[in-house]
mmCIF file of N, CA, C and O in Angstrom:
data_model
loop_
_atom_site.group_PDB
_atom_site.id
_atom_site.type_symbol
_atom_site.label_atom_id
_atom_site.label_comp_id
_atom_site.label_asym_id
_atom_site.label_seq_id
_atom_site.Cartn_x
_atom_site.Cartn_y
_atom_site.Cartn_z
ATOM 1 N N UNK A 27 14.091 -30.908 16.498
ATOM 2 C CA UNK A 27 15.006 -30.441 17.505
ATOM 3 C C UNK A 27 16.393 -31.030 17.240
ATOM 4 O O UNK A 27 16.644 -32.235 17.194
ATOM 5 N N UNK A 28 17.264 -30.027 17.069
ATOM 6 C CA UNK A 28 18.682 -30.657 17.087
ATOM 7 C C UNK A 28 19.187 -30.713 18.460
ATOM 8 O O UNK A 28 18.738 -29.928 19.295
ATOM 9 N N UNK A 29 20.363 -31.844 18.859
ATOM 10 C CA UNK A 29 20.809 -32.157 19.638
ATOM 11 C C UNK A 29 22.158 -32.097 19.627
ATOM 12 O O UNK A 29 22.671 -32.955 18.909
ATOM 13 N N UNK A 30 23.071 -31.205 20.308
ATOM 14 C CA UNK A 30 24.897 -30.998 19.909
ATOM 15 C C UNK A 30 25.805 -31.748 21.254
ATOM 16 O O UNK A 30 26.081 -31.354 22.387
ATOM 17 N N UNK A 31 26.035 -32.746 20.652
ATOM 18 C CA UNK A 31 27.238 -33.136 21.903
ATOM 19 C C UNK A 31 28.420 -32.943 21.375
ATOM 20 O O UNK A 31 28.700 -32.731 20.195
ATOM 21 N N UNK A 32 29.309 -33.048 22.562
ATOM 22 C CA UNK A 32 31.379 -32.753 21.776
ATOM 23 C C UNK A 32 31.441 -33.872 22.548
ATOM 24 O O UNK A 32 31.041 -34.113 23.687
ATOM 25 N N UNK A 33 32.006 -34.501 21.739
ATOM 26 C CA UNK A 33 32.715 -35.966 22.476
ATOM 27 C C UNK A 33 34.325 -35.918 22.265
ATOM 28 O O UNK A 33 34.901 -35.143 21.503
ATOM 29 N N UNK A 34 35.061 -37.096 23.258
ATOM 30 C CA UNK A 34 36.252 -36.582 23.142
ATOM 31 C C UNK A 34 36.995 -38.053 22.924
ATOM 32 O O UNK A 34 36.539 -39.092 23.401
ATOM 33 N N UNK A 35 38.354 -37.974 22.035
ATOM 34 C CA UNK A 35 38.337 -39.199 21.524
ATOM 35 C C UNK A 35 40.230 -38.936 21.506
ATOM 36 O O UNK A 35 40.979 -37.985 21.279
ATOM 37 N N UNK A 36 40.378 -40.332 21.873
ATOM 38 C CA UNK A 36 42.278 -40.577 21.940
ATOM 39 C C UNK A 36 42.854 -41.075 20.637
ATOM 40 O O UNK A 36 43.016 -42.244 20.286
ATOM 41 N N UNK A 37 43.216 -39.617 19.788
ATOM 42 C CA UNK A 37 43.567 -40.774 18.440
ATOM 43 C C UNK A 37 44.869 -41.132 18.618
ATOM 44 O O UNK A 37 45.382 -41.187 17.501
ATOM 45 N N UNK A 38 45.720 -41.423 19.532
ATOM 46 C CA UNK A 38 46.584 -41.959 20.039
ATOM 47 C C UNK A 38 47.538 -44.095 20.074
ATOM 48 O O UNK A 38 48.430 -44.854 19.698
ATOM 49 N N UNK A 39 45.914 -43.790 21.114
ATOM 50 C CA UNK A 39 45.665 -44.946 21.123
ATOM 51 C C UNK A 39 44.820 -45.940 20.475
ATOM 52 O O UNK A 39 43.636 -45.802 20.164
ATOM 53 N N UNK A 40 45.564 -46.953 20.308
ATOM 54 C CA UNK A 40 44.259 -48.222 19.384
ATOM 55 C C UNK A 40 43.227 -48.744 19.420
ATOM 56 O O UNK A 40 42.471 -49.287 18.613
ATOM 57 N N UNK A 41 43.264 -48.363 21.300
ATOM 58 C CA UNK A 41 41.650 -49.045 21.698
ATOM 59 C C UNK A 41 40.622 -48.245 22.534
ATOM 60 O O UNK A 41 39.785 -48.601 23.364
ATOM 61 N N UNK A 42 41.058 -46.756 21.909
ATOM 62 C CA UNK A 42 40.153 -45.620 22.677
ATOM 63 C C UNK A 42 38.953 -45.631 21.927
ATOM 64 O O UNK A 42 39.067 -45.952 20.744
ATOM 65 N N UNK A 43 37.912 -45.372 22.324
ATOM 66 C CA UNK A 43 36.220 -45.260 22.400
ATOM 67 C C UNK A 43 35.909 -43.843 23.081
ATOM 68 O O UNK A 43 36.226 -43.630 24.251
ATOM 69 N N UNK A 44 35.455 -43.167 22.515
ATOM 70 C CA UNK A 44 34.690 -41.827 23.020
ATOM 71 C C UNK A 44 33.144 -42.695 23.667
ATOM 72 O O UNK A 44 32.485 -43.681 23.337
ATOM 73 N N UNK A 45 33.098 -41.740 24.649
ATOM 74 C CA UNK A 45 31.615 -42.138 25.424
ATOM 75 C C UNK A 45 30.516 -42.095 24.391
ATOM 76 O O UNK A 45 30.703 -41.871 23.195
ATOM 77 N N UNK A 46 29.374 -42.328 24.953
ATOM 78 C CA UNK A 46 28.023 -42.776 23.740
ATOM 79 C C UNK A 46 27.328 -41.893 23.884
ATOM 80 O O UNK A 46 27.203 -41.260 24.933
ATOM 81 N N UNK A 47 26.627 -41.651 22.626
ATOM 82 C CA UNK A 47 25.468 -40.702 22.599
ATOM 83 C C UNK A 47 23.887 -41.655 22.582
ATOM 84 O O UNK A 47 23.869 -42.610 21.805
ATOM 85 N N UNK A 48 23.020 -41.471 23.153
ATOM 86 C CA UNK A 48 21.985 -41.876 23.229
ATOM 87 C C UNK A 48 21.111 -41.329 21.536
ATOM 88 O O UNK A 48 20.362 -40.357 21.446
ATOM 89 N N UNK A 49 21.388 -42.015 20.692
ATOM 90 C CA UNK A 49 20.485 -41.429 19.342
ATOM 91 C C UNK A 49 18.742 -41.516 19.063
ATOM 92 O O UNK A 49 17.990 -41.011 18.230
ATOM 93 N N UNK A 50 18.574 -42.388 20.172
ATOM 94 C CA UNK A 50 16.801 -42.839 19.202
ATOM 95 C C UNK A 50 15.875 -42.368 19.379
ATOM 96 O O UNK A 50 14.857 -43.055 19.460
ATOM 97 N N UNK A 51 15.856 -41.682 19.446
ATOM 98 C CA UNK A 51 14.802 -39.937 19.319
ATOM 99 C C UNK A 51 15.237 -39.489 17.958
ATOM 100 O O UNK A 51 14.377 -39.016 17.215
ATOM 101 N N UNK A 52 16.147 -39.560 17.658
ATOM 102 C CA UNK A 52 17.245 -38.960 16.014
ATOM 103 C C UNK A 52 16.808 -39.727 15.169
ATOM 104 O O UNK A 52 16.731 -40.951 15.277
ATOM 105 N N UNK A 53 16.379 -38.841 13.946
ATOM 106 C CA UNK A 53 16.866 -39.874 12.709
ATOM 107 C C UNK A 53 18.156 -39.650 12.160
ATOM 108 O O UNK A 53 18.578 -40.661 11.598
ATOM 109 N N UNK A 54 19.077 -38.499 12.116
ATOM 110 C CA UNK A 54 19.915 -37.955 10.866
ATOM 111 C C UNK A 54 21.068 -37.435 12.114
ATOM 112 O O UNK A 54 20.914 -36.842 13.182
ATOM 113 N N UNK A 55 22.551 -38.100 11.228
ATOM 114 C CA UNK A 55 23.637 -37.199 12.412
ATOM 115 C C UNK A 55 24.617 -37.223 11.670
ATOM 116 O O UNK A 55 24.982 -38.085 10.870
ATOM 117 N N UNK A 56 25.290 -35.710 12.100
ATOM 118 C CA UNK A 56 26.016 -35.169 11.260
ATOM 119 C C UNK A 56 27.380 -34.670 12.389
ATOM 120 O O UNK A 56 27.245 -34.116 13.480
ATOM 121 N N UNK A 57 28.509 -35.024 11.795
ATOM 122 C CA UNK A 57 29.698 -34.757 13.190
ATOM 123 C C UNK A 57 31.239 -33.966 12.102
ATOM 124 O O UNK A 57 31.503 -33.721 10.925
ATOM 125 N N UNK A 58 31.729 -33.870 13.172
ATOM 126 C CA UNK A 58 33.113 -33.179 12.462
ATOM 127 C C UNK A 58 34.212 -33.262 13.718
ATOM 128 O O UNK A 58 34.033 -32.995 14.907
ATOM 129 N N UNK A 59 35.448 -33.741 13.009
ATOM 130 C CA UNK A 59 36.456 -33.551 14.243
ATOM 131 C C UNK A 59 37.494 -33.017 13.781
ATOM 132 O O UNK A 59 37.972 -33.006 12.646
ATOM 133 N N UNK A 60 37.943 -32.395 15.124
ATOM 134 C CA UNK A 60 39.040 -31.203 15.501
ATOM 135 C C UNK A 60 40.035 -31.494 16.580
ATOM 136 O O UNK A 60 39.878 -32.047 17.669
ATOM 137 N N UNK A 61 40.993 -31.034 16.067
ATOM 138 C CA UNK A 61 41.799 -30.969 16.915
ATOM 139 C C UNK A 61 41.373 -30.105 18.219
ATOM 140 O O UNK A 61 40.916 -28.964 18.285
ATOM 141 N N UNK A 62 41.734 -31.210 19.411
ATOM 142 C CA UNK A 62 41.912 -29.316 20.985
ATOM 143 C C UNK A 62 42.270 -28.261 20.974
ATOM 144 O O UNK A 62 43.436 -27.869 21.032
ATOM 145 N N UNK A 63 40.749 -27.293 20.851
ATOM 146 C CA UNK A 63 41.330 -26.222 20.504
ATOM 147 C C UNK A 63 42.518 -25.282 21.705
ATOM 148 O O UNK A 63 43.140 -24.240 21.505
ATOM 149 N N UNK A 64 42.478 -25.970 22.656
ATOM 150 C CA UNK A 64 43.586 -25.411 23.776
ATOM 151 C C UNK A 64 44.505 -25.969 23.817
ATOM 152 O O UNK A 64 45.168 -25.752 24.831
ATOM 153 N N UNK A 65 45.067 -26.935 22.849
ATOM 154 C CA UNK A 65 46.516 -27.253 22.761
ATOM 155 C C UNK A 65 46.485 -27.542 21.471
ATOM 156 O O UNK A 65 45.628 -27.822 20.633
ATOM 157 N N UNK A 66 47.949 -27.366 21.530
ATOM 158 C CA UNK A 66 48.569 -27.558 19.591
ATOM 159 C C UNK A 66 49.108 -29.025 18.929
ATOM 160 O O UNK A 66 50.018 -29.616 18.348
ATOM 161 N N UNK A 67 47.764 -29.094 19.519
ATOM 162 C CA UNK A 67 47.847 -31.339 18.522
ATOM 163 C C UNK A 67 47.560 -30.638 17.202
ATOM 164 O O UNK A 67 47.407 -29.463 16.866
ATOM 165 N N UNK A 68 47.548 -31.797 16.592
ATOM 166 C CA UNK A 68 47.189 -32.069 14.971
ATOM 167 C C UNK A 68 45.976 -33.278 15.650
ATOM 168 O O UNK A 68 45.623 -33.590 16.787
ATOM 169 N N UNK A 69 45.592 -33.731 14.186
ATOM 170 C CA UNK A 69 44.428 -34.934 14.089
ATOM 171 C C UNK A 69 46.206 -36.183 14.035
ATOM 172 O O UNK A 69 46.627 -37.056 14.794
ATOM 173 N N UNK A 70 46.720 -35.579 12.733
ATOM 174 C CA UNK A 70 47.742 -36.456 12.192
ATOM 175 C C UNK A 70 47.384 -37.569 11.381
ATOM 176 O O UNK A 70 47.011 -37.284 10.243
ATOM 177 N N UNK A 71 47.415 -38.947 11.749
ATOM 178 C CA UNK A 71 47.025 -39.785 11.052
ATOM 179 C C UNK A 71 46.006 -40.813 11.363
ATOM 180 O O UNK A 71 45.467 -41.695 10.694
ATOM 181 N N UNK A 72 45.921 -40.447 12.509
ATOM 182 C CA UNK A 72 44.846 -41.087 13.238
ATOM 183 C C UNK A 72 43.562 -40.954 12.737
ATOM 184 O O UNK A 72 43.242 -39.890 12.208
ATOM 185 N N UNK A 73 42.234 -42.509 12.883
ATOM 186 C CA UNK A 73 41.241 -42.268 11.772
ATOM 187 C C UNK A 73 40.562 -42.640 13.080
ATOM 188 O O UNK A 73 41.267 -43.196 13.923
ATOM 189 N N UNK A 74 38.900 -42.333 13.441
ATOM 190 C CA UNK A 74 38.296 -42.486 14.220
ATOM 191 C C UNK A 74 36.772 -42.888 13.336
ATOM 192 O O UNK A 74 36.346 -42.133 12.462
ATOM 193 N N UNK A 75 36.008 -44.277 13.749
ATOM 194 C CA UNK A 75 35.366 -44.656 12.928
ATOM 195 C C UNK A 75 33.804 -44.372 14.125
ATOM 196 O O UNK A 75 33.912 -44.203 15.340
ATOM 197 N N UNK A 76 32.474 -44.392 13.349
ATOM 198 C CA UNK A 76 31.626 -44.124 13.783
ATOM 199 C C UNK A 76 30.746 -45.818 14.421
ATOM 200 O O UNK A 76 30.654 -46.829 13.725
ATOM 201 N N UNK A 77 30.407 -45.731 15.342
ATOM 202 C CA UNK A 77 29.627 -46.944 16.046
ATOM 203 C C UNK A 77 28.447 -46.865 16.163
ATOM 204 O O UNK A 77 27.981 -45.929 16.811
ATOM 205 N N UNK A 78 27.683 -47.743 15.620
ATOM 206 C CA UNK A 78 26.201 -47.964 15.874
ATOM 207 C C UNK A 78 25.798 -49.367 17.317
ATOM 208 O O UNK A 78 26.192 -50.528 17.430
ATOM 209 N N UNK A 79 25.086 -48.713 17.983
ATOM 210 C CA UNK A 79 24.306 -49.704 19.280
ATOM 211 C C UNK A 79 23.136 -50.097 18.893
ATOM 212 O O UNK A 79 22.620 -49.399 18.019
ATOM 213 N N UNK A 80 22.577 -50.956 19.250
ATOM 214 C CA UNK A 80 21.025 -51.243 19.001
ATOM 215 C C UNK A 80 20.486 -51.602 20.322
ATOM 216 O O UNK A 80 19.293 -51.743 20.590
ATOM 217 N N UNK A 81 21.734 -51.770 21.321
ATOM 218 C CA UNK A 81 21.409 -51.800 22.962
ATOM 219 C C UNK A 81 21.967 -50.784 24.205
ATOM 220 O O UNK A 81 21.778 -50.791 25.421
ATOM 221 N N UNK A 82 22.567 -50.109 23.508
ATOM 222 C CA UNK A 82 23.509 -49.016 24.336
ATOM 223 C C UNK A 82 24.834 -49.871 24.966
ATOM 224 O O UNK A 82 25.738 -49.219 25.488
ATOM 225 N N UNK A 83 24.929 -51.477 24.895
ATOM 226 C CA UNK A 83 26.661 -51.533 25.001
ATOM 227 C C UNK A 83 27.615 -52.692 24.119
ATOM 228 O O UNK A 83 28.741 -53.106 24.394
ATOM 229 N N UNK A 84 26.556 -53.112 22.743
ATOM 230 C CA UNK A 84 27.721 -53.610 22.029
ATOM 231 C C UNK A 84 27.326 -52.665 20.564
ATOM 232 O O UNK A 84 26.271 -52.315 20.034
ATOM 233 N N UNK A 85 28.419 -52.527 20.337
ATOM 234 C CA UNK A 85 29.075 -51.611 19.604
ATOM 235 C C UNK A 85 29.446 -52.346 18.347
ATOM 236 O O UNK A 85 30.151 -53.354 18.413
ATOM 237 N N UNK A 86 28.983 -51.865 17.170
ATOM 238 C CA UNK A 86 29.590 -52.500 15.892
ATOM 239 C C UNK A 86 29.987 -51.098 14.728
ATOM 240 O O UNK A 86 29.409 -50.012 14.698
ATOM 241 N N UNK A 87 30.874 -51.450 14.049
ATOM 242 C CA UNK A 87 31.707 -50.699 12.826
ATOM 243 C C UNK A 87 30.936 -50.170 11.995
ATOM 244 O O UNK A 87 30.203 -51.000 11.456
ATOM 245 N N UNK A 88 30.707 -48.518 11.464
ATOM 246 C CA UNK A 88 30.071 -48.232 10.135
ATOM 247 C C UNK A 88 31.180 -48.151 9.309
ATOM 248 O O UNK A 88 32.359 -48.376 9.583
ATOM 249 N N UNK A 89 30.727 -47.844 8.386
ATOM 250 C CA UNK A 89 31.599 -47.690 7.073
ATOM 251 C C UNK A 89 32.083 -46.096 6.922
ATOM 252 O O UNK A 89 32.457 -45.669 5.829
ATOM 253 N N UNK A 90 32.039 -45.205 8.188
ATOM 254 C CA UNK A 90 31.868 -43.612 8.327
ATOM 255 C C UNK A 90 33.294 -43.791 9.430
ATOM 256 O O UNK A 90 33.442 -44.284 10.548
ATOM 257 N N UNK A 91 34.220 -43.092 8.423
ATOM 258 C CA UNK A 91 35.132 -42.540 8.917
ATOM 259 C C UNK A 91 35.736 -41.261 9.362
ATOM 260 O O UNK A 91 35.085 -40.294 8.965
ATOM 261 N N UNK A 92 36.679 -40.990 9.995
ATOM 262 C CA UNK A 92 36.973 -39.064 10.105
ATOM 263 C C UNK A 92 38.612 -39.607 10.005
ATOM 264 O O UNK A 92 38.923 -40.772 10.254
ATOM 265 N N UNK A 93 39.293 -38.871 9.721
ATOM 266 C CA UNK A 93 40.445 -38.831 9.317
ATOM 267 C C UNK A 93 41.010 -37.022 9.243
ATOM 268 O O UNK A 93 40.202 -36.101 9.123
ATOM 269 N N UNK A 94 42.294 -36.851 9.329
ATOM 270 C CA UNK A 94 42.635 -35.350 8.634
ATOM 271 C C UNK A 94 42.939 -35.238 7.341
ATOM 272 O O UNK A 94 43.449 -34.201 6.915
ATOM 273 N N UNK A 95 42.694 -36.182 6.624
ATOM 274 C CA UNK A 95 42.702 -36.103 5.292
ATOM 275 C C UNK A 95 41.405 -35.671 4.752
ATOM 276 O O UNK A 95 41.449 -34.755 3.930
ATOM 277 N N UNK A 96 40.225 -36.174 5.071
ATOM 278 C CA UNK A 96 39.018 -35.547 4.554
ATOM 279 C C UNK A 96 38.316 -34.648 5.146
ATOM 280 O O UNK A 96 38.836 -33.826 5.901
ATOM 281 N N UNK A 97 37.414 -34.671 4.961
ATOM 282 C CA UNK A 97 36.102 -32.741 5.139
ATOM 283 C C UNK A 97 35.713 -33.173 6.540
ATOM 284 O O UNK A 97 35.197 -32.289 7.225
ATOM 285 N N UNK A 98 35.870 -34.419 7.117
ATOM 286 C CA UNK A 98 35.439 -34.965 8.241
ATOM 287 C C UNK A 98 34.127 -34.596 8.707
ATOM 288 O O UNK A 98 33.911 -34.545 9.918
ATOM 289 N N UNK A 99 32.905 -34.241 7.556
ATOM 290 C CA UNK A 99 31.601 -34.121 7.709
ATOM 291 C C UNK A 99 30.648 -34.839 7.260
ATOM 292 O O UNK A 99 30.812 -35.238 6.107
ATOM 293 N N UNK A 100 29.615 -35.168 7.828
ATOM 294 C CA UNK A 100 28.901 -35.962 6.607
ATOM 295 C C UNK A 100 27.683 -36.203 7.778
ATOM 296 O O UNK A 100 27.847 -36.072 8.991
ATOM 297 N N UNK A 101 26.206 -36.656 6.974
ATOM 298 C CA UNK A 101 25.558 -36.620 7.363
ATOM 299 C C UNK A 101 24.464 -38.295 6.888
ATOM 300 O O UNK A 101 23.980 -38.596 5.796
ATOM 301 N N UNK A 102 24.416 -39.014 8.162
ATOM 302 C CA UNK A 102 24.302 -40.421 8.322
ATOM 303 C C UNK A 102 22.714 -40.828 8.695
ATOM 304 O O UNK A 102 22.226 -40.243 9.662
ATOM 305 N N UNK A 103 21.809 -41.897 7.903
ATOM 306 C CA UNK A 103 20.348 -42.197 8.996
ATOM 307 C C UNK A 103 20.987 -42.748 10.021
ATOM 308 O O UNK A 103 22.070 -43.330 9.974
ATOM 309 N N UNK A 104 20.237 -42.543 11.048
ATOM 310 C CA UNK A 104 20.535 -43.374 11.935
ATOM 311 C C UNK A 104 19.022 -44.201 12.267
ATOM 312 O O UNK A 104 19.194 -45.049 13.142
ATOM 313 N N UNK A 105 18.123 -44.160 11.950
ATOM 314 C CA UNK A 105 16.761 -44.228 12.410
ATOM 315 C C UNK A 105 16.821 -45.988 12.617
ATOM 316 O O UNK A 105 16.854 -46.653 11.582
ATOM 317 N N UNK A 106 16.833 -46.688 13.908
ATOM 318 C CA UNK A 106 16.760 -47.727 14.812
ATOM 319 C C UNK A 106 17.945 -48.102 15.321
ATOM 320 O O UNK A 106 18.261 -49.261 15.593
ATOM 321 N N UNK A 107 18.908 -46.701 15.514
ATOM 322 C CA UNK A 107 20.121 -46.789 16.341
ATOM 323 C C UNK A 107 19.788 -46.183 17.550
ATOM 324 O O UNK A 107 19.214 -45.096 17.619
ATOM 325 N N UNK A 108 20.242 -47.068 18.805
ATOM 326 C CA UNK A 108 20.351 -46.583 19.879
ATOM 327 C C UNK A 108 20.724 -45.717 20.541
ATOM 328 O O UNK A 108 20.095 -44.909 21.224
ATOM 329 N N UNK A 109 22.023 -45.876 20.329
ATOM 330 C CA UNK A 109 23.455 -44.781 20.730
ATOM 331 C C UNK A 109 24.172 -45.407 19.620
ATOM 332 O O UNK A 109 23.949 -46.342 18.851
ATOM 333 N N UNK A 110 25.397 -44.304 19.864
ATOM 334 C CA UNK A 110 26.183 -43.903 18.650
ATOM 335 C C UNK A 110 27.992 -43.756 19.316
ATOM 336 O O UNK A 110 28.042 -43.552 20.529
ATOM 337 N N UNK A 111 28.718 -43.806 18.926
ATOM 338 C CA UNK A 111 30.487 -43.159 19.658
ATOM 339 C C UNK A 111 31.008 -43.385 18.776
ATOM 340 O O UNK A 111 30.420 -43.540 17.705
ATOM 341 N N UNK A 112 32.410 -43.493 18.923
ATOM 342 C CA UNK A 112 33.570 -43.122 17.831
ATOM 343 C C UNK A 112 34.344 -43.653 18.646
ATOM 344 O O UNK A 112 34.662 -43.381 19.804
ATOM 345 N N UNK A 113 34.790 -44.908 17.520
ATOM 346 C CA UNK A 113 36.462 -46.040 18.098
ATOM 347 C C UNK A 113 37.456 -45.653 17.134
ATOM 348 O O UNK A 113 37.332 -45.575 15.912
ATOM 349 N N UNK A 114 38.600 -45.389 17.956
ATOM 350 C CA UNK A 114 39.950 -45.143 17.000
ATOM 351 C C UNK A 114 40.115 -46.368 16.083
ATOM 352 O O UNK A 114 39.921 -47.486 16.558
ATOM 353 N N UNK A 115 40.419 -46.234 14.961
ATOM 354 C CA UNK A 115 40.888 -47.849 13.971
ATOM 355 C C UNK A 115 41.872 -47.216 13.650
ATOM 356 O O UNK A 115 42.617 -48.195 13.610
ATOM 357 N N UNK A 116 42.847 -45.971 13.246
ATOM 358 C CA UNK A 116 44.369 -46.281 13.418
ATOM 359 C C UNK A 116 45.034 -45.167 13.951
ATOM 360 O O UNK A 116 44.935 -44.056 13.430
ATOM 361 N N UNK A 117 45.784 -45.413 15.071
ATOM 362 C CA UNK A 117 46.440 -44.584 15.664
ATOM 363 C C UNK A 117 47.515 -44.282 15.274
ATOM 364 O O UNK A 117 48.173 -45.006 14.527
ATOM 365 N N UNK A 118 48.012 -42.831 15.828
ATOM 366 C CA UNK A 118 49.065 -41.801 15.534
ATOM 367 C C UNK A 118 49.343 -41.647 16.979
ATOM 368 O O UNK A 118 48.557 -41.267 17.846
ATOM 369 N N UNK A 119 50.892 -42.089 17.138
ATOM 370 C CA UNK A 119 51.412 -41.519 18.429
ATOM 371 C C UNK A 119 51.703 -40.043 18.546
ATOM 372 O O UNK A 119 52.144 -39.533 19.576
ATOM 373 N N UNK A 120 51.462 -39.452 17.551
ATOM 374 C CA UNK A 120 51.723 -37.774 17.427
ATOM 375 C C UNK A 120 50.607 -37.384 17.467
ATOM 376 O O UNK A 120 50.576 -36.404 18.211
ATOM 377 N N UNK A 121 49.310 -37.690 16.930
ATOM 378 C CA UNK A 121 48.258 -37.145 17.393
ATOM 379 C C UNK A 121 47.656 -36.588 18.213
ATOM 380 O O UNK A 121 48.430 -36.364 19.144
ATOM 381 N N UNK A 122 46.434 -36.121 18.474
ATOM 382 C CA UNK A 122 45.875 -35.400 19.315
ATOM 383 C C UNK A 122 45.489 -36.244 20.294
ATOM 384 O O UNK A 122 44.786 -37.081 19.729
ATOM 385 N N UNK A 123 45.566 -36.545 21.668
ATOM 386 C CA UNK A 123 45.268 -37.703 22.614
ATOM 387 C C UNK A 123 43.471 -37.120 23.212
ATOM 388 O O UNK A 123 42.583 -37.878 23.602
ATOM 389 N N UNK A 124 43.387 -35.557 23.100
ATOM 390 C CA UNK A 124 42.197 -35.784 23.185
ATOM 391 C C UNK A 124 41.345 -34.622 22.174
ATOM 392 O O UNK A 124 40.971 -33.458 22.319
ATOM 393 N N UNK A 125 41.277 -35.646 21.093
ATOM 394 C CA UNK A 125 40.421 -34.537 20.195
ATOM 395 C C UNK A 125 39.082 -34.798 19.851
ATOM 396 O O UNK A 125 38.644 -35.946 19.921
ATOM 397 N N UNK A 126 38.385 -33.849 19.486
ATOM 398 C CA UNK A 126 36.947 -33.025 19.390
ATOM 399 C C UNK A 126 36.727 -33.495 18.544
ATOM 400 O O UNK A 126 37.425 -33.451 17.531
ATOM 401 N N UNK A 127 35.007 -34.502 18.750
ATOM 402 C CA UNK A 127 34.211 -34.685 17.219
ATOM 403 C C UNK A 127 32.808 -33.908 18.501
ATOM 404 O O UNK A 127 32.473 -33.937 19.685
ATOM 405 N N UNK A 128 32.344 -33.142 16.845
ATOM 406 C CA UNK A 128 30.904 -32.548 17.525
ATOM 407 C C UNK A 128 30.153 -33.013 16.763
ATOM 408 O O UNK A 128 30.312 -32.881 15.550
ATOM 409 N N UNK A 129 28.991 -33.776 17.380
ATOM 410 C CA UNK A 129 27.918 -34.253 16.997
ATOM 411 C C UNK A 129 27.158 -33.606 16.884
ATOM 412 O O UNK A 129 27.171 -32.709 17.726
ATOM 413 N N UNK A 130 26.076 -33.553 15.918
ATOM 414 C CA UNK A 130 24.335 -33.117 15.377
ATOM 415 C C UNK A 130 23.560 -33.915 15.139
ATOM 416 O O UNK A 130 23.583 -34.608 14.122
ATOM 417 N N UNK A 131 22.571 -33.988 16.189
ATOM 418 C CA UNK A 131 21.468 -35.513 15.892
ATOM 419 C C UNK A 131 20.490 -34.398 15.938
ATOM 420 O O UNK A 131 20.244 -33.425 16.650
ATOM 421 N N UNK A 132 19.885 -35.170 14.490
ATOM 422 C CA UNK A 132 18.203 -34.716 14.430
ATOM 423 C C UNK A 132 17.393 -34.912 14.286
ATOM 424 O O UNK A 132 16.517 -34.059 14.426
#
């Protein structure tokens, strides 16, 4: 069974966190981010990095980034992750303040 959330993320700011996805039912997740499609942001330069939980509230760094420079797809184990979100690591004041990563847990 696949599972699709849209989470929404401030690449703006330095210390925005998109809300959590509950993963551990999932082994495999696969995401992509977009700009709002109802307003005319860019991504810009802003990079939004992927978070692994093993308790649902401390949060540590993968090595899985999204950026507008790359394909911003990719497909990750997650198998003994809890929940999952996305912390900005570098902001763009021109960026999109609230842009779209869609998740696929499976």
């Amino acid at each position: 069974m696949v599972l699709q959330e849209t989470l929404i993320i401030n690449l703006t700011d330095p210390n925005s966190a998109s809300s959590s996805v509950r993963s551990g039912a999932h082994r495999w997740l696969g995401a992509v981010i977009f700009p709002d499609p109802d307003k005319s942001y860019s991504l810009g330069s802003g990079v939004a990095t992927l978070q692994f939980s093993a308790d649902g509230d401390n949060f540590v760094n993968s090595n899985k980034t999204f950026s507008n420079s790359d394909a911003g797809e990719f497909s990750v184990d997650i198998t003994g992750v809890q929940s999952i979100r996305f912390s900005t690591t570098t902001a763009d004041g021109a960026a999109d303040p609230s842009a779209n990563i869609a998740v696929y847990l499976q």
